[in-house]
XYZ file of C-alpha atoms in Angstrom:
605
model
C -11.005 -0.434 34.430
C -14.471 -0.464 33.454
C -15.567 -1.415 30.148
C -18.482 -0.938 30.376
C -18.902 1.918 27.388
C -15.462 0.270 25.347
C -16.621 -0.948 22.073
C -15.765 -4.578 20.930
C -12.941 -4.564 18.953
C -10.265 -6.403 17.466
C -8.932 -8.057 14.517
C -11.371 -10.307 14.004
C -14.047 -7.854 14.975
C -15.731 -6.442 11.092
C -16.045 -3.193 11.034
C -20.048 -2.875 11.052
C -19.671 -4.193 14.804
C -17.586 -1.334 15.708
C -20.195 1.086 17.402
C -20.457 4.060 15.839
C -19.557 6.500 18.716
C -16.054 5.122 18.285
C -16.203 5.905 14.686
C -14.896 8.919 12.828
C -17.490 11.040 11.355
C -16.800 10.741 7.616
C -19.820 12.718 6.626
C -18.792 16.065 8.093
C -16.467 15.686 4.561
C -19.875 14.701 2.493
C -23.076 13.176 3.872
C -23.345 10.362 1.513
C -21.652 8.944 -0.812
C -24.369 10.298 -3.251
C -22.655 13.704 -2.326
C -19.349 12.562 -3.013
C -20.035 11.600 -6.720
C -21.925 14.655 -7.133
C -18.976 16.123 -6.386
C -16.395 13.598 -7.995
C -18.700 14.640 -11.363
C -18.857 18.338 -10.801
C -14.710 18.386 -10.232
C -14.140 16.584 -13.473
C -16.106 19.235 -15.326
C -13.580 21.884 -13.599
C -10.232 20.124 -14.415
C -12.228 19.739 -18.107
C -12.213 23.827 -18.149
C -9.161 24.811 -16.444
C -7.479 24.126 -19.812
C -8.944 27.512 -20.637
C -5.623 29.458 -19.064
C -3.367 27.479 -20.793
C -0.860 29.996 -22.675
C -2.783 32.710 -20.994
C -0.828 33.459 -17.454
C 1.272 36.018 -19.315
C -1.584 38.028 -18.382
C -1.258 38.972 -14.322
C -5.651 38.630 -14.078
C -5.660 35.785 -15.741
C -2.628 34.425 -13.595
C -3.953 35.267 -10.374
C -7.615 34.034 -11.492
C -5.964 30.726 -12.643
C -3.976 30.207 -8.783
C -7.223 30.989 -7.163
C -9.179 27.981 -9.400
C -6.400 26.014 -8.707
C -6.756 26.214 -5.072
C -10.058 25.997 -5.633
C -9.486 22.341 -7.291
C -6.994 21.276 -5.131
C -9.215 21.645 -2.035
C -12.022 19.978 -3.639
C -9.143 17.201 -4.818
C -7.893 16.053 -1.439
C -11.653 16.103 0.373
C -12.546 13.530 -2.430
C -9.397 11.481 -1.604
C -9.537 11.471 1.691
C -13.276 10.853 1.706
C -12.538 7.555 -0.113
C -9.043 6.529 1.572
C -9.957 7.092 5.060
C -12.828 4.923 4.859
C -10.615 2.391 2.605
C -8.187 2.492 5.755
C -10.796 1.211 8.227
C -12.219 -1.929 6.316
C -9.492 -2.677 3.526
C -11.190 -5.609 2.567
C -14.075 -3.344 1.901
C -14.538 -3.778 -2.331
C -16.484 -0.783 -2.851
C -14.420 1.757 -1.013
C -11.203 0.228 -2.526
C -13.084 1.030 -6.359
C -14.055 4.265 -4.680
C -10.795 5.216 -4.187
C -9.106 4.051 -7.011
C -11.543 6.723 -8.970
C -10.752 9.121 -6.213
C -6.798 8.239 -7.393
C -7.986 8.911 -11.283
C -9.165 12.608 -10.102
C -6.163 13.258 -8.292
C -3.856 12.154 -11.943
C -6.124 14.324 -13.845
C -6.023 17.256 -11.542
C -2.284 17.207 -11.110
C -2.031 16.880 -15.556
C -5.033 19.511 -15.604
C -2.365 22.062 -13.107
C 1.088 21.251 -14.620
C 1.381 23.719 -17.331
C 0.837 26.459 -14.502
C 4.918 26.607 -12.993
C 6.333 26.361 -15.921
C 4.492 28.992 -17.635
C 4.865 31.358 -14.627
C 8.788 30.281 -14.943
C 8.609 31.430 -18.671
C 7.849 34.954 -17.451
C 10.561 37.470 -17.742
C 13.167 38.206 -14.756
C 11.215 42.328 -14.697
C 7.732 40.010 -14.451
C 8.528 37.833 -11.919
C 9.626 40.724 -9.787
C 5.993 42.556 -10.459
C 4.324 39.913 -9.031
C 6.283 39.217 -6.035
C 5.988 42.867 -5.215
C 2.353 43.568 -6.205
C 0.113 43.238 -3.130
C -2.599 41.258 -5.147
C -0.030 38.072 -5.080
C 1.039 38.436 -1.537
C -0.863 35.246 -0.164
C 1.382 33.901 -3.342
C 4.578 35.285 -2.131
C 6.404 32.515 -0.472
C 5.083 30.013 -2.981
C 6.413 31.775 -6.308
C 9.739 32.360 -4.381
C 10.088 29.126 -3.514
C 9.130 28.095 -7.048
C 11.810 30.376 -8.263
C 14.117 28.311 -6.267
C 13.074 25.421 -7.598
C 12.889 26.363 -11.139
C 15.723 24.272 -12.316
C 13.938 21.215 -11.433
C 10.831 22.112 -13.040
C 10.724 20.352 -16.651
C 8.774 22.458 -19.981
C 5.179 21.939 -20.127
C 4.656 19.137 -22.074
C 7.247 17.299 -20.067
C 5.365 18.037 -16.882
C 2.329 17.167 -18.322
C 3.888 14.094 -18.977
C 5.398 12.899 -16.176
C 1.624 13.860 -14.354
C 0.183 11.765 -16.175
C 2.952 8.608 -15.315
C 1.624 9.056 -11.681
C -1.166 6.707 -11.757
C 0.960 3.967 -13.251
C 3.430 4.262 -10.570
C 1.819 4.483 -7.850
C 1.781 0.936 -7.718
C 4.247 -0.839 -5.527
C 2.628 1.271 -2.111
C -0.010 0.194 -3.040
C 0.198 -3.609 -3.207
C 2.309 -3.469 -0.027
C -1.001 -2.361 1.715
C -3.155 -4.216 0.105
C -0.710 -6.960 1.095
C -0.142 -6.939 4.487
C -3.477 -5.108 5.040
C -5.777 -7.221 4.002
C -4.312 -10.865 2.638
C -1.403 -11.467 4.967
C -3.023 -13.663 7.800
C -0.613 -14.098 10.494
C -1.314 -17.103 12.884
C -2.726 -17.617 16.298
C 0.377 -18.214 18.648
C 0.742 -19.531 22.371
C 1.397 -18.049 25.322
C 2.847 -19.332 28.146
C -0.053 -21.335 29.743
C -0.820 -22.699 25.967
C -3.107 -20.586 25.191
C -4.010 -19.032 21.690
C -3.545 -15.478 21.003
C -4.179 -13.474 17.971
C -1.060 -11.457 16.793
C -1.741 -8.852 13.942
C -0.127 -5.391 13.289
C -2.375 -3.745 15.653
C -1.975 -5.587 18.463
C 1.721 -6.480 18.210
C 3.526 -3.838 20.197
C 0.934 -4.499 23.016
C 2.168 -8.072 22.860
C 5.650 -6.902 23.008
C 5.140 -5.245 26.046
C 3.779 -8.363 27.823
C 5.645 -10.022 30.934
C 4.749 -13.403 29.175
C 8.475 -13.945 27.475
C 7.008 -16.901 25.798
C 3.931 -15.023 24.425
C 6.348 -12.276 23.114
C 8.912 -14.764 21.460
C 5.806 -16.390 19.847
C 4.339 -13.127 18.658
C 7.781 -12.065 17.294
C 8.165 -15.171 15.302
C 5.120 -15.507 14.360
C 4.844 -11.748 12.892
C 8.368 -12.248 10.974
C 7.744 -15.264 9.666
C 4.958 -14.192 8.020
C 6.859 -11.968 6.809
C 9.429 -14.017 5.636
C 7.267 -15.954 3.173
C 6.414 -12.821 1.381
C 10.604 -11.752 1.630
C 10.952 -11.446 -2.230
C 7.287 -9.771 -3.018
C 8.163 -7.388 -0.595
C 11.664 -6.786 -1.582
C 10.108 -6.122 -5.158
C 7.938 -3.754 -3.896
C 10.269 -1.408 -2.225
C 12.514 -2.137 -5.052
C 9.828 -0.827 -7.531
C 9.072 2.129 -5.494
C 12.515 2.924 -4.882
C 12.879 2.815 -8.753
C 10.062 5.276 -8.844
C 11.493 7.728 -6.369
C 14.578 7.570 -8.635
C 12.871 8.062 -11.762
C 11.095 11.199 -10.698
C 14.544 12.728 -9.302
C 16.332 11.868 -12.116
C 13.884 13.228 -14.434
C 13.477 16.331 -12.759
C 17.433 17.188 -13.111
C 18.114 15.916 -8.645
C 21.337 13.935 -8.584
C 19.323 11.395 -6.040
C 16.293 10.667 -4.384
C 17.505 11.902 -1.356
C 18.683 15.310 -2.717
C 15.250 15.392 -4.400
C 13.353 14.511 -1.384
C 15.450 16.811 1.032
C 15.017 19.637 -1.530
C 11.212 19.674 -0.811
C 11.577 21.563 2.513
C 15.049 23.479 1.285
C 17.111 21.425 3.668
C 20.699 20.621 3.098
C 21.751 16.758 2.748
C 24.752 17.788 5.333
C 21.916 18.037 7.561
C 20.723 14.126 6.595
C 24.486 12.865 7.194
C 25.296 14.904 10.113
C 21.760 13.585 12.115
C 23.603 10.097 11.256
C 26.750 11.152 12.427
C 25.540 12.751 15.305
C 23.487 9.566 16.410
C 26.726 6.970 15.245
C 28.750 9.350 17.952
C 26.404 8.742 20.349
C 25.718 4.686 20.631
C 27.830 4.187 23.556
C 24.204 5.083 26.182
C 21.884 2.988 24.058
C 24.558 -0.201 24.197
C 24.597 0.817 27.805
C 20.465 0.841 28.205
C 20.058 -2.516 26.455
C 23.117 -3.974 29.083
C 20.938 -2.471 31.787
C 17.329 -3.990 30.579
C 19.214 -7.423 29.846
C 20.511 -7.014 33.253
C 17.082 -6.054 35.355
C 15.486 -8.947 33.597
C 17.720 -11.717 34.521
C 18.169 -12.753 31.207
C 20.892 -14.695 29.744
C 20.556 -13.379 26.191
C 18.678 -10.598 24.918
C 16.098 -10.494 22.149
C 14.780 -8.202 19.964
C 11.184 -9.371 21.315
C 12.821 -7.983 24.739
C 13.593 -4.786 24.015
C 9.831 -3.474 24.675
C 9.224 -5.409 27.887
C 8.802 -2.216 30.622
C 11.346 -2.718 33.267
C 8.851 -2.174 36.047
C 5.408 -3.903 37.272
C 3.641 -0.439 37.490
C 2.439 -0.475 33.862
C -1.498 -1.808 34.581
C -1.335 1.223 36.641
C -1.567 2.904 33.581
C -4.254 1.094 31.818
C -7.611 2.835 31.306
C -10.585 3.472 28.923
C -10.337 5.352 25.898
C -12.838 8.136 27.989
C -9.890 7.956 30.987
C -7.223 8.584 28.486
C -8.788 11.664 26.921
C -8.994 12.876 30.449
C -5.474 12.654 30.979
C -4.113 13.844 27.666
C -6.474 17.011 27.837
C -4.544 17.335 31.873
C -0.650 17.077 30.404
C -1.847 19.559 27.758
C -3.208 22.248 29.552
C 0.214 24.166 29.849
C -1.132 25.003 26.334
C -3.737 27.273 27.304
C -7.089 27.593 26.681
C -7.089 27.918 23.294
C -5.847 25.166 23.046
C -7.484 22.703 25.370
C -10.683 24.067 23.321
C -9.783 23.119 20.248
C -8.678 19.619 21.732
C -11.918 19.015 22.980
C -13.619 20.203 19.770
C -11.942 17.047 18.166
C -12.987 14.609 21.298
C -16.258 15.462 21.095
C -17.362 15.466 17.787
C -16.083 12.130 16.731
C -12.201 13.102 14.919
C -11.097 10.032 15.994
C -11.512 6.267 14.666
C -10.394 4.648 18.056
C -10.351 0.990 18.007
C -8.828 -1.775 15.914
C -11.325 -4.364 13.600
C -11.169 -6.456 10.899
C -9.282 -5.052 8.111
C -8.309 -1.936 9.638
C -5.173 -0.427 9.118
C -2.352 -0.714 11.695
C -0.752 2.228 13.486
C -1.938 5.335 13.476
C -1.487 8.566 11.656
C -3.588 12.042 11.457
C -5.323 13.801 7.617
C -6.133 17.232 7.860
C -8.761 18.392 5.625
C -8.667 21.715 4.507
C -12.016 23.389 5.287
C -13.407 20.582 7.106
C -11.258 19.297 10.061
C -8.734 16.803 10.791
C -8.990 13.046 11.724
C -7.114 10.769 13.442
C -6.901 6.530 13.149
C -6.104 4.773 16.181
C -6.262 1.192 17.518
C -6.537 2.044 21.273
C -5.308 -0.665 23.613
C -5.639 -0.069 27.112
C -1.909 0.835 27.625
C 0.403 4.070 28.687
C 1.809 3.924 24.417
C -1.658 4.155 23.467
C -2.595 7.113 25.587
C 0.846 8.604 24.396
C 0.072 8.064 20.955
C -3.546 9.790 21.109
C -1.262 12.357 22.555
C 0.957 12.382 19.422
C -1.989 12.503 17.101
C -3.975 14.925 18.385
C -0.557 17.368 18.257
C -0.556 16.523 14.233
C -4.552 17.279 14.218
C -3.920 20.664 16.330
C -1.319 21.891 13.974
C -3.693 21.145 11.312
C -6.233 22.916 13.058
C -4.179 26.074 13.892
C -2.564 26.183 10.516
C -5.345 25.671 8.669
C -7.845 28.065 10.639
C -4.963 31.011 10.436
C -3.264 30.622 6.577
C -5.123 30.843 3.566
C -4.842 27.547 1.688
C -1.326 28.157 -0.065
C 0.262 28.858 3.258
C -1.608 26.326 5.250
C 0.286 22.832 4.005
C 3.512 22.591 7.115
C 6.098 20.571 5.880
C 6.199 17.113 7.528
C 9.655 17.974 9.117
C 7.882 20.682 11.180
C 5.015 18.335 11.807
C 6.862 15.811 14.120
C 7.723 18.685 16.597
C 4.078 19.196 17.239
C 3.089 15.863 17.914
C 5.904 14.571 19.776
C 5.763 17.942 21.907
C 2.331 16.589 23.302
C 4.144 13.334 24.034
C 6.509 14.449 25.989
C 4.078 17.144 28.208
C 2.385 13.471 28.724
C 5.209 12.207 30.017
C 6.225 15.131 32.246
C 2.487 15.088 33.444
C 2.537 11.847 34.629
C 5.766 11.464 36.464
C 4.393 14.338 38.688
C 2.466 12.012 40.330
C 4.031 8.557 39.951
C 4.609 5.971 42.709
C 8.411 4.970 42.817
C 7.613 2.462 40.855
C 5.727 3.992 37.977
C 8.644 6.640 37.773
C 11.004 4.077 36.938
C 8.499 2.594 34.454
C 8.032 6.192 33.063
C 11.882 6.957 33.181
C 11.945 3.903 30.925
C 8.513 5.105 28.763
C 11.216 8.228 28.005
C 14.468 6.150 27.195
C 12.269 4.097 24.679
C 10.579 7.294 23.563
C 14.220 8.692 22.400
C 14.852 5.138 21.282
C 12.128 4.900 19.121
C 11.953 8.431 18.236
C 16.000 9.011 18.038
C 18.062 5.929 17.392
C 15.396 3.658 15.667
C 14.342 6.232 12.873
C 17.881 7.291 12.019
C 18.893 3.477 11.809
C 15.800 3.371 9.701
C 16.822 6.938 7.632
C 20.201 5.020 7.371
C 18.987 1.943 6.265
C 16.969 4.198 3.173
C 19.716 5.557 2.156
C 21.491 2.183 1.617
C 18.754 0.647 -0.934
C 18.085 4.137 -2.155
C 22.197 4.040 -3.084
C 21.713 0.613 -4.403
C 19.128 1.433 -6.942
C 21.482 4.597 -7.778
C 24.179 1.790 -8.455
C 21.733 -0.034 -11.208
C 21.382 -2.853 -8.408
C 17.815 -4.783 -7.742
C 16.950 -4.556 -3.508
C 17.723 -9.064 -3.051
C 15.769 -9.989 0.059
C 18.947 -11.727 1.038
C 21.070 -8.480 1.120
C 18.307 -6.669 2.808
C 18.292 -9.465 5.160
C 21.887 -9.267 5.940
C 22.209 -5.365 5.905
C 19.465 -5.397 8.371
C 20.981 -7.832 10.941
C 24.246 -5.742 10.694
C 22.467 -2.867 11.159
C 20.703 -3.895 14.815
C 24.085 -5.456 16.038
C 25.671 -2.454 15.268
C 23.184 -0.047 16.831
C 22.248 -2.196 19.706
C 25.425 -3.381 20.673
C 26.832 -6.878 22.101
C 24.427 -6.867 25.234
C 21.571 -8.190 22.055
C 21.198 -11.468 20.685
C 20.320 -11.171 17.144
C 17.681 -13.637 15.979
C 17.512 -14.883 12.103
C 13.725 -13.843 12.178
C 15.151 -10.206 12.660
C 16.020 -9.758 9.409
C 12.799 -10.001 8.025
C 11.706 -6.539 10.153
C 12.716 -4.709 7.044
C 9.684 -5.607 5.084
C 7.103 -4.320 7.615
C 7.886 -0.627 7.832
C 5.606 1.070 5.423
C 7.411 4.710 5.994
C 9.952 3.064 3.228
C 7.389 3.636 0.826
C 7.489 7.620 1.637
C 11.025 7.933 0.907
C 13.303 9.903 3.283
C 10.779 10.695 5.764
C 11.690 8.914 8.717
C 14.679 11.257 9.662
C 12.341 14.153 10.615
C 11.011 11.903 13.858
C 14.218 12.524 15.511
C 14.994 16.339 14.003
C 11.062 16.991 15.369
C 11.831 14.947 18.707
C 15.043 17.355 19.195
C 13.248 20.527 18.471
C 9.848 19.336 20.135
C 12.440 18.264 23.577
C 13.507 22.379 23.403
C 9.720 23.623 23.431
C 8.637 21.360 25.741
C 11.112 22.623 28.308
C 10.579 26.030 27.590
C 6.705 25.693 28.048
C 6.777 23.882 31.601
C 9.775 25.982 32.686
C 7.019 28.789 32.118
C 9.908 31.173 29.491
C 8.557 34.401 28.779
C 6.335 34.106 25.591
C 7.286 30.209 25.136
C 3.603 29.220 24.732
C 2.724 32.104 22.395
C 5.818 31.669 20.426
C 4.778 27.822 20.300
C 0.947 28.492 19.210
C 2.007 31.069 16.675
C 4.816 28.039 14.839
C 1.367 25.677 14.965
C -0.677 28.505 12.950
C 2.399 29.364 10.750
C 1.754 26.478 8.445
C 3.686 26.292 5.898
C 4.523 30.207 5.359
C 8.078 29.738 5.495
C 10.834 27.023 5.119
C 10.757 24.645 7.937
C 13.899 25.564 9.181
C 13.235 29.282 9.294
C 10.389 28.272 10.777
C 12.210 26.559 13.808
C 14.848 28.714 13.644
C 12.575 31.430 14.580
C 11.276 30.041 17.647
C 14.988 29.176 18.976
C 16.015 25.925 17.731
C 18.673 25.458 14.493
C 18.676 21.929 13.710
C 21.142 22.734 10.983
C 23.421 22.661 13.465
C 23.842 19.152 15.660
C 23.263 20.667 19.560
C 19.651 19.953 19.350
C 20.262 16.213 18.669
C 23.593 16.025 20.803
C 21.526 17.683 23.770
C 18.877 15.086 23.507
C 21.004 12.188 23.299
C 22.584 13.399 26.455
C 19.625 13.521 27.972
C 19.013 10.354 27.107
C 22.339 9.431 29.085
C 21.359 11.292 31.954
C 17.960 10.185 32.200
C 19.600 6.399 32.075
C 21.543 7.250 34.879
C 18.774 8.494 37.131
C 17.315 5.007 36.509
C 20.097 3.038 37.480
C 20.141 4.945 40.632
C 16.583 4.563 41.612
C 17.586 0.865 40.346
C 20.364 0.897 42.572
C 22.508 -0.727 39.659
């Protein structure tokens, strides 16, 4: 691999070493940060004036006029924030960008009090109103929105109590935002040996890649060494999901949901039956993953099986895989190409003119994750290691960008915002094109490493996010029950959790139970469940595309400029997969089992 053009990176690496080709361009959303208070000063004039249609949207001009300012401050809104928190999320240890962003925080409070009189005024209308303005033509980029306020209606509070609870934002946004700050920036987790004695630097970023190591000793250090950092923190960070899972409750409660979950679920109109049955579904279905962690435990000679095991690939082939950054854009752009041209267009738009922040440094935030901008374009935050998960997850990314891209380019700005549920699908579509790409061409040996690339994928993806979707709503039912989250029965619950979904083939350490406390999708309650809906319905487009159905890609490129026109499940539903029905998950998981057998045979096991 030549690195030659790779930046230096790392977590010890600042930021201002990072070269700047490897950098997102943050000043395609303002050139300087002169420009962004400019703007930050010009905005808070406009949320100043939009008090002037206040008792006024009785009137269908002044109505209409009102939803277009809104829009208008709502775009101009999220461009500040994201000019602030995207930079924040490279360097949080950076002072100024963390002040910057705070302000950019105060906007957003002010903007969202400024709005909140607007639904419940249009809610005041009469029944014969309403109607008007869902059948006059001047509302009809409105249409799905006031319907689907109308729907909502019951949970939207009189004005003043909006207007109220607006203004509580700010004060509660709290406990996500110390976890960050937290483990972002003041955790320091230690230097740990491998097996020649060596020091190595573990860290969020580079964790997983240590995982994956055929140095056991190196990944029982790392795993240790990560949760019992952890640990020491146990009952800040139980406070902290405790405080935000008080929040979540507060806002259902207040807006008349019986839970969080029926208030988060009632976002995208989808049933709770659909939240138990995924769990059901996946509880009926443990028998192959028991069976897949007998067979790893089994390949690698081991006498007990750890949790830091679970990752190791079952085959040698995997530095086959490793490449530069440049090498892996190559290869994503070659699985992707079933998409068209359209596509592959826009996905070189985003290579080329710097979407991407690709490595890890100092401060940087762990993971990855994609922010479309409205007007400008998306981004994506990487920390690139030079592994096949990497390549998969720029993969992954790019699919949230291009759905961003699509959406955003095709629905005006009302439309444009796809639910997260219908997000997953897109990304994890790319992944598994990847994945079919590549075993195309793999040696024996990299097919069995790639056959085991999928069973983690629907691991990960499947199994892992509905333990975690389970595990939410345990401490969301706690708080329900006027119980405080204890670190202790976290701790437990947790343990129980990964013997139950794992099976007997895993030993379960003590430092296990401390994994709990590092997943920050916890703080976006009920979110994690839509990885494995969007990994069902992204498994029945990806099929269709490579087995070439009639209209599959168009049909696939028109649900990525849909946005968020419809309800997510209409959306899906459309293009030929019901999730409110549990084939889509049951077929997966089946797959899962099949594709487990095909390894044991090329295994010979």
């Amino acid at each position: 691999m030549n690195k030659n053009n790779e930046s230096q990176h790392g977590s010890l690496v600042p930021r201002s070493s990072i070269d700047r080709r490897f950098q997102w361009n943050i000043d395609d959303i303002y050139p300087d940060q002169e420009a962004w208070k400019a703007a930050s000063q010009q905005l808070k004039k406009a949320i100043a004036a939009f008090s002037q249609y206040k008792g006024q949207l009785h009137d269908c001009q002044t109505l209409k006029t009102a939803l277009q300012e809104q829009v208008s401050l709502s775009i101009s809104v999220s461009k500040l924030y994201a000019y602030t928190r995207l930079q924040q999320d490279t360097d949080n240890g950076d002072q100024k960008f963390q002040a910057l962003a705070g302000e950019a925080e105060a906007l957003a409070a002010a903007f969202n009090n400024a709005v909140s009189f607007i639904e419940p005024e249009i809610l005041s209308l009469s029944q014969d109103k309403f109607d008007n303005l869902l059948a006059d033509p001047a509302f009809s980029d409105y249409r799905f929105y006031l319907n689907n306020l109308l729907r909502l209606s019951k949970h939207v509070l009189p004005k003043e109590q909006e207007e109220l609870l607006s203004l509580s934002q700010l004060a509660t946004s709290g406990p996500a935002a110390i976890f960050r700050s937290l483990v972002s920036a003041d955790m320091q987790f230690p230097l740990v040996k491998n097996a020649e004695g060596q020091e190595v630097t573990v860290s969020e970023g580079n964790y997983l890649l240590n995982m994956t190591s055929n140095d056991r000793v190196l990944r029982r250090n790392s795993f240790k060494g990560l949760m019992t950092t952890y640990h020491k923190y146990r009952n800040t960070l139980a406070n902290t999901l405790s405080s935000n899972c008080r929040v979540s409750t507060f806002y259902a409660t207040a807006h008349n949901y019986t839970n969080t979950l029926e208030a988060c679920l009632s976002e995208d109109n989808i049933p709770p039956s659909l939240y138990d049955g995924l769990i059901q579904t996946v509880h009926e279905n443990l028998k192959p993953l028991h069976e897949y962690i007998a067979l790893k435990k089994e390949i690698l000679g081991l006498d007990e099986f750890h949790a830091y095991d679970i990752y190791q690939p079952i085959s040698n082939a995997a530095d086959s895989f490793a490449c530069t950054f440049e090498e892996a854009k190559t290869k994503v752009a070659a699985a992707l190409a079933p998409l068209g041209s359209d596509y592959l267009a826009a996905l070189q738009e985003g290579f080329d003119k710097r979407w991407i922040d690709i490595y890890e440094n100092k401060g940087k935030r762990s993971g990855a994750y994609s922010w479309g901008i409205y007007g400008v374009h998306p981004y994506v935050l990487l920390n690139y290691q030079p592994r096949y998960n990497s390549i998969s997850t720029l993969a992954h990314e790019m699919g949230h960008a291009l759905h961003s891209y699509f959406s955003n380019k095709t629905q005006t700005y009302i439309n444009s915002d796809y639910s997260i549920f219908c997000a997953e699908v897109a990304s994890t579509t790319n992944e598994i094109l990847l994945l079919e790409h590549t075993l195309k061409t793999a040696s024996p040996q990299q097919k069995i490493y790639l056959l085991n690339q999928f069973l983690e994928a629907v691991r990960t993806t499947v199994y892992r996010q509905v333990q975690f979707a389970e595990f939410e709503k345990f401490i969301h039912n706690e708080i329900n029950e006027g119980r405080t989250l204890q670190a202790a029965t976290l701790e437990n619950y947790w343990l129980d959790s990964n013997k139950h979904y794992y099976g007997p083939a895993l030993t379960v350490d003590e430092e296990l139970a401390s994994e709990w406390s590092r997943i920050p999708h916890f703080y976006t309650p009920f979110y994690v469940y839509k990885y494995a809906t969007g990994y069902s319905a992204a498994t029945a487009f990806a099929s269709a595309i490579l087995s070439k159905e009639p209209q599959a890609v168009e049909k696939y490129l028109r649900f990525l400029a849909s946005g968020g026109s419809d309800y997510s499940l209409n959306l899906l539903k459309t293009a030929g997969v019901d999730l409110t029905t549990p084939l889509p998950v049951t077929v997966t998981l089946h797959k899962f089992a099949e594709k487990l057998q095909e390894l044991k045979g090329l295994l010979k096991k």
